[in-house]
């Protein structure tokens, strides 16, 4: 999936983000918009999963800004240099967000076997194929 540039503030293309939380980072908003545009048939449950994944990306981006301001190493309880405690949380948020996208079968660089496995697991546990609306 080729990425398009993120619109600058005030750019008319920023209207694409209407309805998305203002607290989300630009990359989280763009991820939501691009995936939802490329997969117009996503059902409500899949859109909810996509929303939560993008919320996790936004949270990770906010924590990354804090780490950038504080530095990767911070003083520990005894004054010793230690890795910033948010580093693990950032990684965890990104891993969980990617897991959610993979469960939908829309993660980048996902192998065919992984997509098929995600579809079978969703059908087995939820009675539906991920990202596909039930026929009416």
mmCIF file of N, CA, C and O in Angstrom, residues 38-132:
data_model
loop_
_atom_site.group_PDB
_atom_site.id
_atom_site.type_symbol
_atom_site.label_atom_id
_atom_site.label_comp_id
_atom_site.label_asym_id
_atom_site.label_seq_id
_atom_site.Cartn_x
_atom_site.Cartn_y
_atom_site.Cartn_z
ATOM 1 N N UNK A 38 -9.223 2.195 1.160
ATOM 2 C CA UNK A 38 -8.811 1.037 0.364
ATOM 3 C C UNK A 38 -9.678 -0.196 0.617
ATOM 4 O O UNK A 38 -9.643 -1.141 -0.149
ATOM 5 N N UNK A 39 -10.447 -0.178 1.702
ATOM 6 C CA UNK A 39 -11.304 -1.305 2.065
ATOM 7 C C UNK A 39 -12.716 -0.785 2.362
ATOM 8 O O UNK A 39 -13.171 -0.822 3.502
ATOM 9 N N UNK A 40 -13.437 -0.307 1.319
ATOM 10 C CA UNK A 40 -14.744 0.316 1.566
ATOM 11 C C UNK A 40 -15.808 -0.656 2.086
ATOM 12 O O UNK A 40 -16.812 -0.222 2.625
ATOM 13 N N UNK A 41 -15.584 -1.956 1.968
ATOM 14 C CA UNK A 41 -16.575 -2.928 2.408
ATOM 15 C C UNK A 41 -16.412 -3.376 3.845
ATOM 16 O O UNK A 41 -17.048 -4.348 4.261
ATOM 17 N N UNK A 42 -15.596 -2.676 4.643
ATOM 18 C CA UNK A 42 -15.405 -3.083 6.036
ATOM 19 C C UNK A 42 -16.716 -2.964 6.810
ATOM 20 O O UNK A 42 -17.418 -1.958 6.702
ATOM 21 N N UNK A 43 -17.025 -3.988 7.568
ATOM 22 C CA UNK A 43 -18.243 -3.949 8.380
ATOM 23 C C UNK A 43 -17.981 -3.154 9.661
ATOM 24 O O UNK A 43 -16.863 -2.709 9.918
ATOM 25 N N UNK A 44 -19.032 -2.975 10.472
ATOM 26 C CA UNK A 44 -18.917 -2.146 11.681
ATOM 27 C C UNK A 44 -17.883 -2.697 12.653
ATOM 28 O O UNK A 44 -17.109 -1.929 13.247
ATOM 29 N N UNK A 45 -17.839 -4.006 12.827
ATOM 30 C CA UNK A 45 -16.868 -4.599 13.759
ATOM 31 C C UNK A 45 -15.441 -4.371 13.265
ATOM 32 O O UNK A 45 -14.542 -4.073 14.058
ATOM 33 N N UNK A 46 -15.228 -4.497 11.969
ATOM 34 C CA UNK A 46 -13.888 -4.288 11.409
ATOM 35 C C UNK A 46 -13.481 -2.825 11.515
ATOM 36 O O UNK A 46 -12.327 -2.512 11.810
ATOM 37 N N UNK A 47 -14.430 -1.910 11.272
ATOM 38 C CA UNK A 47 -14.127 -0.484 11.422
ATOM 39 C C UNK A 47 -13.802 -0.145 12.868
ATOM 40 O O UNK A 47 -12.929 0.679 13.136
ATOM 41 N N UNK A 48 -14.485 -0.799 13.795
ATOM 42 C CA UNK A 48 -14.197 -0.585 15.211
ATOM 43 C C UNK A 48 -12.788 -1.069 15.555
ATOM 44 O O UNK A 48 -12.049 -0.407 16.285
ATOM 45 N N UNK A 49 -12.412 -2.216 15.015
ATOM 46 C CA UNK A 49 -11.065 -2.748 15.242
ATOM 47 C C UNK A 49 -10.023 -1.817 14.639
ATOM 48 O O UNK A 49 -8.989 -1.543 15.261
ATOM 49 N N UNK A 50 -10.295 -1.316 13.432
ATOM 50 C CA UNK A 50 -9.387 -0.370 12.787
ATOM 51 C C UNK A 50 -9.254 0.895 13.634
ATOM 52 O O UNK A 50 -8.152 1.410 13.833
ATOM 53 N N UNK A 51 -10.366 1.391 14.162
ATOM 54 C CA UNK A 51 -10.360 2.579 15.015
ATOM 55 C C UNK A 51 -9.486 2.353 16.247
ATOM 56 O O UNK A 51 -8.666 3.205 16.614
ATOM 57 N N UNK A 52 -9.658 1.211 16.890
ATOM 58 C CA UNK A 52 -8.865 0.917 18.093
ATOM 59 C C UNK A 52 -7.382 0.775 17.754
ATOM 60 O O UNK A 52 -6.523 1.216 18.519
ATOM 61 N N UNK A 53 -7.073 0.159 16.611
ATOM 62 C CA UNK A 53 -5.673 0.029 16.195
ATOM 63 C C UNK A 53 -5.057 1.414 15.986
ATOM 64 O O UNK A 53 -3.935 1.680 16.443
ATOM 65 N N UNK A 54 -5.797 2.298 15.335
ATOM 66 C CA UNK A 54 -5.282 3.653 15.104
ATOM 67 C C UNK A 54 -5.174 4.438 16.408
ATOM 68 O O UNK A 54 -4.269 5.263 16.558
ATOM 69 N N UNK A 55 -6.068 4.170 17.348
ATOM 70 C CA UNK A 55 -5.958 4.799 18.679
ATOM 71 C C UNK A 55 -4.665 4.370 19.353
ATOM 72 O O UNK A 55 -3.986 5.179 19.996
ATOM 73 N N UNK A 56 -4.310 3.098 19.206
ATOM 74 C CA UNK A 56 -3.058 2.607 19.773
ATOM 75 C C UNK A 56 -1.856 3.239 19.086
ATOM 76 O O UNK A 56 -0.868 3.584 19.740
ATOM 77 N N UNK A 57 -1.925 3.397 17.751
ATOM 78 C CA UNK A 57 -0.834 4.073 17.040
ATOM 79 C C UNK A 57 -0.694 5.510 17.536
ATOM 80 O O UNK A 57 0.418 6.000 17.745
ATOM 81 N N UNK A 58 -1.814 6.207 17.741
ATOM 82 C CA UNK A 58 -1.778 7.590 18.226
ATOM 83 C C UNK A 58 -1.182 7.658 19.628
ATOM 84 O O UNK A 58 -0.384 8.558 19.928
ATOM 85 N N UNK A 59 -1.561 6.715 20.468
ATOM 86 C CA UNK A 59 -1.011 6.676 21.828
ATOM 87 C C UNK A 59 0.499 6.436 21.792
ATOM 88 O O UNK A 59 1.264 7.095 22.498
ATOM 89 N N UNK A 60 0.926 5.516 20.935
ATOM 90 C CA UNK A 60 2.359 5.239 20.794
ATOM 91 C C UNK A 60 3.102 6.476 20.296
ATOM 92 O O UNK A 60 4.197 6.790 20.771
ATOM 93 N N UNK A 61 2.494 7.201 19.347
ATOM 94 C CA UNK A 61 3.129 8.419 18.831
ATOM 95 C C UNK A 61 3.254 9.482 19.921
ATOM 96 O O UNK A 61 4.278 10.161 20.019
ATOM 97 N N UNK A 62 2.219 9.624 20.758
ATOM 98 C CA UNK A 62 2.269 10.604 21.855
ATOM 99 C C UNK A 62 3.363 10.233 22.857
ATOM 100 O O UNK A 62 4.106 11.102 23.333
ATOM 101 N N UNK A 63 3.457 8.938 23.172
ATOM 102 C CA UNK A 63 4.502 8.504 24.104
ATOM 103 C C UNK A 63 5.889 8.685 23.483
ATOM 104 O O UNK A 63 6.847 9.043 24.189
ATOM 105 N N UNK A 64 5.995 8.488 22.173
ATOM 106 C CA UNK A 64 7.282 8.667 21.494
ATOM 107 C C UNK A 64 7.731 10.129 21.567
ATOM 108 O O UNK A 64 8.935 10.398 21.687
ATOM 109 N N UNK A 65 6.776 11.061 21.510
ATOM 110 C CA UNK A 65 7.127 12.475 21.664
ATOM 111 C C UNK A 65 7.694 12.746 23.056
ATOM 112 O O UNK A 65 8.644 13.508 23.211
ATOM 113 N N UNK A 66 7.116 12.105 24.063
ATOM 114 C CA UNK A 66 7.614 12.268 25.428
ATOM 115 C C UNK A 66 9.033 11.717 25.548
ATOM 116 O O UNK A 66 9.912 12.342 26.149
ATOM 117 N N UNK A 67 9.258 10.549 24.957
ATOM 118 C CA UNK A 67 10.597 9.948 24.985
ATOM 119 C C UNK A 67 11.586 10.840 24.247
ATOM 120 O O UNK A 67 12.719 11.029 24.702
ATOM 121 N N UNK A 68 11.163 11.419 23.121
ATOM 122 C CA UNK A 68 12.049 12.304 22.362
ATOM 123 C C UNK A 68 12.435 13.522 23.203
ATOM 124 O O UNK A 68 13.585 13.979 23.158
ATOM 125 N N UNK A 69 11.483 14.024 23.980
ATOM 126 C CA UNK A 69 11.770 15.185 24.828
ATOM 127 C C UNK A 69 12.652 14.814 26.016
ATOM 128 O O UNK A 69 13.559 15.565 26.390
ATOM 129 N N UNK A 70 12.391 13.646 26.615
ATOM 130 C CA UNK A 70 13.129 13.227 27.813
ATOM 131 C C UNK A 70 14.456 12.549 27.493
ATOM 132 O O UNK A 70 15.356 12.537 28.326
ATOM 133 N N UNK A 71 14.551 11.943 26.337
ATOM 134 C CA UNK A 71 15.715 11.151 25.966
ATOM 135 C C UNK A 71 15.456 9.671 26.220
ATOM 136 O O UNK A 71 14.570 9.302 26.990
ATOM 137 N N UNK A 72 16.217 8.837 25.537
ATOM 138 C CA UNK A 72 16.028 7.388 25.670
ATOM 139 C C UNK A 72 16.462 6.875 27.041
ATOM 140 O O UNK A 72 15.957 5.870 27.515
ATOM 141 N N UNK A 73 17.400 7.560 27.650
ATOM 142 C CA UNK A 73 17.872 7.170 28.978
ATOM 143 C C UNK A 73 17.433 8.227 29.979
ATOM 144 O O UNK A 73 17.529 9.426 29.721
ATOM 145 N N UNK A 74 16.915 7.756 31.101
ATOM 146 C CA UNK A 74 16.472 8.651 32.170
ATOM 147 C C UNK A 74 17.075 8.167 33.477
ATOM 148 O O UNK A 74 17.472 6.999 33.593
ATOM 149 N N UNK A 75 17.145 9.027 34.489
ATOM 150 C CA UNK A 75 17.690 8.591 35.776
ATOM 151 C C UNK A 75 16.761 7.570 36.448
ATOM 152 O O UNK A 75 15.548 7.751 36.490
ATOM 153 N N UNK A 76 17.339 6.503 36.957
ATOM 154 C CA UNK A 76 16.574 5.499 37.686
ATOM 155 C C UNK A 76 16.362 5.927 39.130
ATOM 156 O O UNK A 76 16.701 7.054 39.522
ATOM 157 N N UNK A 77 15.820 5.041 39.938
ATOM 158 C CA UNK A 77 15.493 5.371 41.329
ATOM 159 C C UNK A 77 16.726 5.728 42.154
ATOM 160 O O UNK A 77 16.633 6.459 43.130
ATOM 161 N N UNK A 78 17.866 5.200 41.763
ATOM 162 C CA UNK A 78 19.114 5.476 42.495
ATOM 163 C C UNK A 78 20.006 6.457 41.727
ATOM 164 O O UNK A 78 21.183 6.589 42.051
ATOM 165 N N UNK A 79 19.431 7.082 40.676
ATOM 166 C CA UNK A 79 20.208 8.037 39.885
ATOM 167 C C UNK A 79 20.968 7.399 38.741
ATOM 168 O O UNK A 79 21.613 8.095 37.966
ATOM 169 N N UNK A 80 20.913 6.081 38.617
ATOM 170 C CA UNK A 80 21.615 5.400 37.533
ATOM 171 C C UNK A 80 20.865 5.596 36.214
ATOM 172 O O UNK A 80 19.654 5.729 36.208
ATOM 173 N N UNK A 81 21.590 5.629 35.095
ATOM 174 C CA UNK A 81 20.901 5.755 33.806
ATOM 175 C C UNK A 81 20.139 4.455 33.496
ATOM 176 O O UNK A 81 20.659 3.358 33.684
ATOM 177 N N UNK A 82 18.905 4.630 33.059
ATOM 178 C CA UNK A 82 18.083 3.477 32.719
ATOM 179 C C UNK A 82 17.235 3.827 31.501
ATOM 180 O O UNK A 82 16.992 5.003 31.221
ATOM 181 N N UNK A 83 16.829 2.808 30.771
ATOM 182 C CA UNK A 83 16.004 3.041 29.585
ATOM 183 C C UNK A 83 14.685 3.693 29.993
ATOM 184 O O UNK A 83 14.125 3.397 31.047
ATOM 185 N N UNK A 84 14.200 4.600 29.169
ATOM 186 C CA UNK A 84 12.945 5.294 29.457
ATOM 187 C C UNK A 84 11.833 4.257 29.614
ATOM 188 O O UNK A 84 11.690 3.355 28.795
ATOM 189 N N UNK A 85 11.044 4.358 30.669
ATOM 190 C CA UNK A 85 10.002 3.361 30.903
ATOM 191 C C UNK A 85 8.924 3.319 29.817
ATOM 192 O O UNK A 85 8.240 2.307 29.661
ATOM 193 N N UNK A 86 8.770 4.383 29.052
ATOM 194 C CA UNK A 86 7.758 4.381 27.998
ATOM 195 C C UNK A 86 8.181 3.598 26.758
ATOM 196 O O UNK A 86 7.334 3.279 25.926
ATOM 197 N N UNK A 87 9.462 3.263 26.648
ATOM 198 C CA UNK A 87 9.912 2.517 25.465
ATOM 199 C C UNK A 87 9.167 1.195 25.318
ATOM 200 O O UNK A 87 8.721 0.840 24.226
ATOM 201 N N UNK A 88 9.019 0.479 26.404
ATOM 202 C CA UNK A 88 8.291 -0.792 26.355
ATOM 203 C C UNK A 88 6.821 -0.601 26.058
ATOM 204 O O UNK A 88 6.204 -1.407 25.342
ATOM 205 N N UNK A 89 6.239 0.469 26.580
ATOM 206 C CA UNK A 89 4.820 0.747 26.331
ATOM 207 C C UNK A 89 4.578 1.109 24.869
ATOM 208 O O UNK A 89 3.571 0.713 24.278
ATOM 209 N N UNK A 90 5.510 1.859 24.280
ATOM 210 C CA UNK A 90 5.405 2.219 22.864
ATOM 211 C C UNK A 90 5.421 0.953 22.018
ATOM 212 O O UNK A 90 4.582 0.764 21.129
ATOM 213 N N UNK A 91 6.384 0.094 22.300
ATOM 214 C CA UNK A 91 6.496 -1.157 21.554
ATOM 215 C C UNK A 91 5.217 -1.980 21.698
ATOM 216 O O UNK A 91 4.683 -2.502 20.724
ATOM 217 N N UNK A 92 4.704 -2.075 22.912
ATOM 218 C CA UNK A 92 3.503 -2.859 23.166
ATOM 219 C C UNK A 92 2.291 -2.302 22.399
ATOM 220 O O UNK A 92 1.530 -3.067 21.801
ATOM 221 N N UNK A 93 2.133 -0.995 22.395
ATOM 222 C CA UNK A 93 1.025 -0.385 21.648
ATOM 223 C C UNK A 93 1.125 -0.699 20.159
ATOM 224 O O UNK A 93 0.135 -1.056 19.522
ATOM 225 N N UNK A 94 2.326 -0.569 19.617
ATOM 226 C CA UNK A 94 2.497 -0.823 18.178
ATOM 227 C C UNK A 94 2.283 -2.300 17.839
ATOM 228 O O UNK A 94 1.673 -2.620 16.816
ATOM 229 N N UNK A 95 2.762 -3.186 18.680
ATOM 230 C CA UNK A 95 2.567 -4.627 18.442
ATOM 231 C C UNK A 95 1.082 -4.965 18.483
ATOM 232 O O UNK A 95 0.579 -5.702 17.618
ATOM 233 N N UNK A 96 0.358 -4.424 19.459
ATOM 234 C CA UNK A 96 -1.073 -4.714 19.565
ATOM 235 C C UNK A 96 -1.852 -4.112 18.396
ATOM 236 O O UNK A 96 -2.801 -4.724 17.903
ATOM 237 N N UNK A 97 -1.470 -2.923 17.958
ATOM 238 C CA UNK A 97 -2.134 -2.305 16.809
ATOM 239 C C UNK A 97 -1.914 -3.140 15.553
ATOM 240 O O UNK A 97 -2.847 -3.382 14.783
ATOM 241 N N UNK A 98 -0.683 -3.597 15.350
ATOM 242 C CA UNK A 98 -0.405 -4.437 14.174
ATOM 243 C C UNK A 98 -1.136 -5.770 14.263
ATOM 244 O O UNK A 98 -1.618 -6.288 13.256
ATOM 245 N N UNK A 99 -1.253 -6.324 15.456
ATOM 246 C CA UNK A 99 -1.988 -7.577 15.628
ATOM 247 C C UNK A 99 -3.455 -7.384 15.247
ATOM 248 O O UNK A 99 -4.066 -8.257 14.617
ATOM 249 N N UNK A 100 -4.018 -6.239 15.608
ATOM 250 C CA UNK A 100 -5.410 -5.953 15.245
ATOM 251 C C UNK A 100 -5.567 -5.853 13.735
ATOM 252 O O UNK A 100 -6.516 -6.394 13.164
ATOM 253 N N UNK A 101 -4.629 -5.177 13.072
ATOM 254 C CA UNK A 101 -4.697 -5.059 11.616
ATOM 255 C C UNK A 101 -4.509 -6.421 10.945
ATOM 256 O O UNK A 101 -5.173 -6.729 9.958
ATOM 257 N N UNK A 102 -3.616 -7.219 11.488
ATOM 258 C CA UNK A 102 -3.420 -8.559 10.927
ATOM 259 C C UNK A 102 -4.663 -9.412 11.106
ATOM 260 O O UNK A 102 -5.016 -10.192 10.231
ATOM 261 N N UNK A 103 -5.342 -9.261 12.236
ATOM 262 C CA UNK A 103 -6.571 -10.026 12.465
ATOM 263 C C UNK A 103 -7.638 -9.656 11.442
ATOM 264 O O UNK A 103 -8.459 -10.495 11.067
ATOM 265 N N UNK A 104 -7.603 -8.412 10.973
ATOM 266 C CA UNK A 104 -8.540 -7.984 9.931
ATOM 267 C C UNK A 104 -8.104 -8.457 8.551
ATOM 268 O O UNK A 104 -8.885 -8.410 7.613
ATOM 269 N N UNK A 105 -6.852 -8.884 8.445
ATOM 270 C CA UNK A 105 -6.329 -9.308 7.148
ATOM 271 C C UNK A 105 -5.937 -8.148 6.264
ATOM 272 O O UNK A 105 -5.872 -8.289 5.053
ATOM 273 N N UNK A 106 -5.641 -6.977 6.864
ATOM 274 C CA UNK A 106 -5.298 -5.800 6.062
ATOM 275 C C UNK A 106 -3.936 -5.222 6.403
ATOM 276 O O UNK A 106 -3.605 -4.135 5.983
ATOM 277 N N UNK A 107 -3.143 -5.954 7.166
ATOM 278 C CA UNK A 107 -1.813 -5.448 7.522
ATOM 279 C C UNK A 107 -0.891 -5.535 6.309
ATOM 280 O O UNK A 107 -0.983 -6.459 5.504
ATOM 281 N N UNK A 108 -0.005 -4.548 6.182
ATOM 282 C CA UNK A 108 0.976 -4.558 5.106
ATOM 283 C C UNK A 108 1.921 -5.737 5.262
ATOM 284 O O UNK A 108 2.216 -6.172 6.380
ATOM 285 N N UNK A 109 2.398 -6.244 4.149
ATOM 286 C CA UNK A 109 3.388 -7.326 4.124
ATOM 287 C C UNK A 109 2.899 -8.588 4.828
ATOM 288 O O UNK A 109 3.688 -9.354 5.343
ATOM 289 N N UNK A 110 1.597 -8.792 4.864
ATOM 290 C CA UNK A 110 1.056 -9.988 5.488
ATOM 291 C C UNK A 110 1.053 -11.093 4.440
ATOM 292 O O UNK A 110 0.580 -10.898 3.330
ATOM 293 N N UNK A 111 1.600 -12.240 4.797
ATOM 294 C CA UNK A 111 1.663 -13.346 3.852
ATOM 295 C C UNK A 111 0.273 -13.880 3.563
ATOM 296 O O UNK A 111 -0.668 -13.690 4.333
ATOM 297 N N UNK A 112 0.134 -14.578 2.446
ATOM 298 C CA UNK A 112 -1.149 -15.170 2.076
ATOM 299 C C UNK A 112 -1.594 -16.167 3.133
ATOM 300 O O UNK A 112 -2.778 -16.253 3.467
ATOM 301 N N UNK A 113 -0.641 -16.926 3.676
ATOM 302 C CA UNK A 113 -0.979 -17.910 4.706
ATOM 303 C C UNK A 113 -1.494 -17.212 5.960
ATOM 304 O O UNK A 113 -2.451 -17.662 6.597
ATOM 305 N N UNK A 114 -0.885 -16.081 6.308
ATOM 306 C CA UNK A 114 -1.320 -15.335 7.485
ATOM 307 C C UNK A 114 -2.717 -14.764 7.275
ATOM 308 O O UNK A 114 -3.553 -14.794 8.173
ATOM 309 N N UNK A 115 -2.990 -14.241 6.070
ATOM 310 C CA UNK A 115 -4.319 -13.722 5.759
ATOM 311 C C UNK A 115 -5.355 -14.837 5.825
ATOM 312 O O UNK A 115 -6.445 -14.666 6.360
ATOM 313 N N UNK A 116 -5.004 -15.987 5.264
ATOM 314 C CA UNK A 116 -5.932 -17.120 5.274
ATOM 315 C C UNK A 116 -6.188 -17.593 6.699
ATOM 316 O O UNK A 116 -7.324 -17.903 7.069
ATOM 317 N N UNK A 117 -5.143 -17.624 7.512
ATOM 318 C CA UNK A 117 -5.295 -18.030 8.907
ATOM 319 C C UNK A 117 -6.178 -17.062 9.673
ATOM 320 O O UNK A 117 -7.033 -17.466 10.465
ATOM 321 N N UNK A 118 -6.004 -15.773 9.432
ATOM 322 C CA UNK A 118 -6.835 -14.763 10.098
ATOM 323 C C UNK A 118 -8.295 -14.929 9.690
ATOM 324 O O UNK A 118 -9.202 -14.836 10.524
ATOM 325 N N UNK A 119 -8.527 -15.190 8.408
ATOM 326 C CA UNK A 119 -9.903 -15.370 7.926
ATOM 327 C C UNK A 119 -10.542 -16.603 8.546
ATOM 328 O O UNK A 119 -11.698 -16.573 8.976
ATOM 329 N N UNK A 120 -9.789 -17.703 8.601
ATOM 330 C CA UNK A 120 -10.343 -18.935 9.188
ATOM 331 C C UNK A 120 -10.628 -18.774 10.675
ATOM 332 O O UNK A 120 -11.665 -19.221 11.170
ATOM 333 N N UNK A 121 -9.718 -18.118 11.393
ATOM 334 C CA UNK A 121 -9.917 -17.928 12.831
ATOM 335 C C UNK A 121 -11.137 -17.048 13.101
ATOM 336 O O UNK A 121 -11.943 -17.341 13.977
ATOM 337 N N UNK A 122 -11.284 -15.975 12.325
ATOM 338 C CA UNK A 122 -12.437 -15.097 12.516
ATOM 339 C C UNK A 122 -13.737 -15.830 12.197
ATOM 340 O O UNK A 122 -14.733 -15.682 12.896
ATOM 341 N N UNK A 123 -13.711 -16.619 11.138
ATOM 342 C CA UNK A 123 -14.924 -17.357 10.764
ATOM 343 C C UNK A 123 -15.274 -18.381 11.839
ATOM 344 O O UNK A 123 -16.436 -18.561 12.193
ATOM 345 N N UNK A 124 -14.266 -19.047 12.389
ATOM 346 C CA UNK A 124 -14.491 -20.058 13.409
ATOM 347 C C UNK A 124 -15.013 -19.434 14.705
ATOM 348 O O UNK A 124 -15.936 -19.941 15.317
ATOM 349 N N UNK A 125 -14.417 -18.303 15.106
ATOM 350 C CA UNK A 125 -14.766 -17.718 16.393
ATOM 351 C C UNK A 125 -15.910 -16.713 16.332
ATOM 352 O O UNK A 125 -16.593 -16.498 17.319
ATOM 353 N N UNK A 126 -16.089 -16.095 15.180
ATOM 354 C CA UNK A 126 -17.101 -15.052 15.088
ATOM 355 C C UNK A 126 -18.143 -15.338 14.013
ATOM 356 O O UNK A 126 -19.045 -14.538 13.817
ATOM 357 N N UNK A 127 -17.987 -16.440 13.289
ATOM 358 C CA UNK A 127 -18.950 -16.807 12.268
ATOM 359 C C UNK A 127 -18.951 -15.901 11.054
ATOM 360 O O UNK A 127 -19.929 -15.808 10.336
ATOM 361 N N UNK A 128 -17.825 -15.204 10.809
ATOM 362 C CA UNK A 128 -17.762 -14.319 9.648
ATOM 363 C C UNK A 128 -16.320 -14.215 9.160
ATOM 364 O O UNK A 128 -15.382 -14.523 9.879
ATOM 365 N N UNK A 129 -16.190 -13.771 7.937
ATOM 366 C CA UNK A 129 -14.875 -13.514 7.375
ATOM 367 C C UNK A 129 -14.508 -12.079 7.716
ATOM 368 O O UNK A 129 -15.337 -11.187 7.578
ATOM 369 N N UNK A 130 -13.268 -11.828 8.199
ATOM 370 C CA UNK A 130 -12.913 -10.468 8.605
ATOM 371 C C UNK A 130 -13.012 -9.482 7.465
ATOM 372 O O UNK A 130 -12.593 -9.761 6.349
ATOM 373 N N UNK A 131 -13.587 -8.340 7.775
ATOM 374 C CA UNK A 131 -13.645 -7.246 6.807
ATOM 375 C C UNK A 131 -14.730 -7.400 5.771
ATOM 376 O O UNK A 131 -14.838 -6.580 4.869
ATOM 377 N N UNK A 132 -15.549 -8.436 5.848
ATOM 378 C CA UNK A 132 -16.589 -8.658 4.841
ATOM 379 C C UNK A 132 -17.947 -8.547 5.516
ATOM 380 O O UNK A 132 -18.208 -9.229 6.515
#
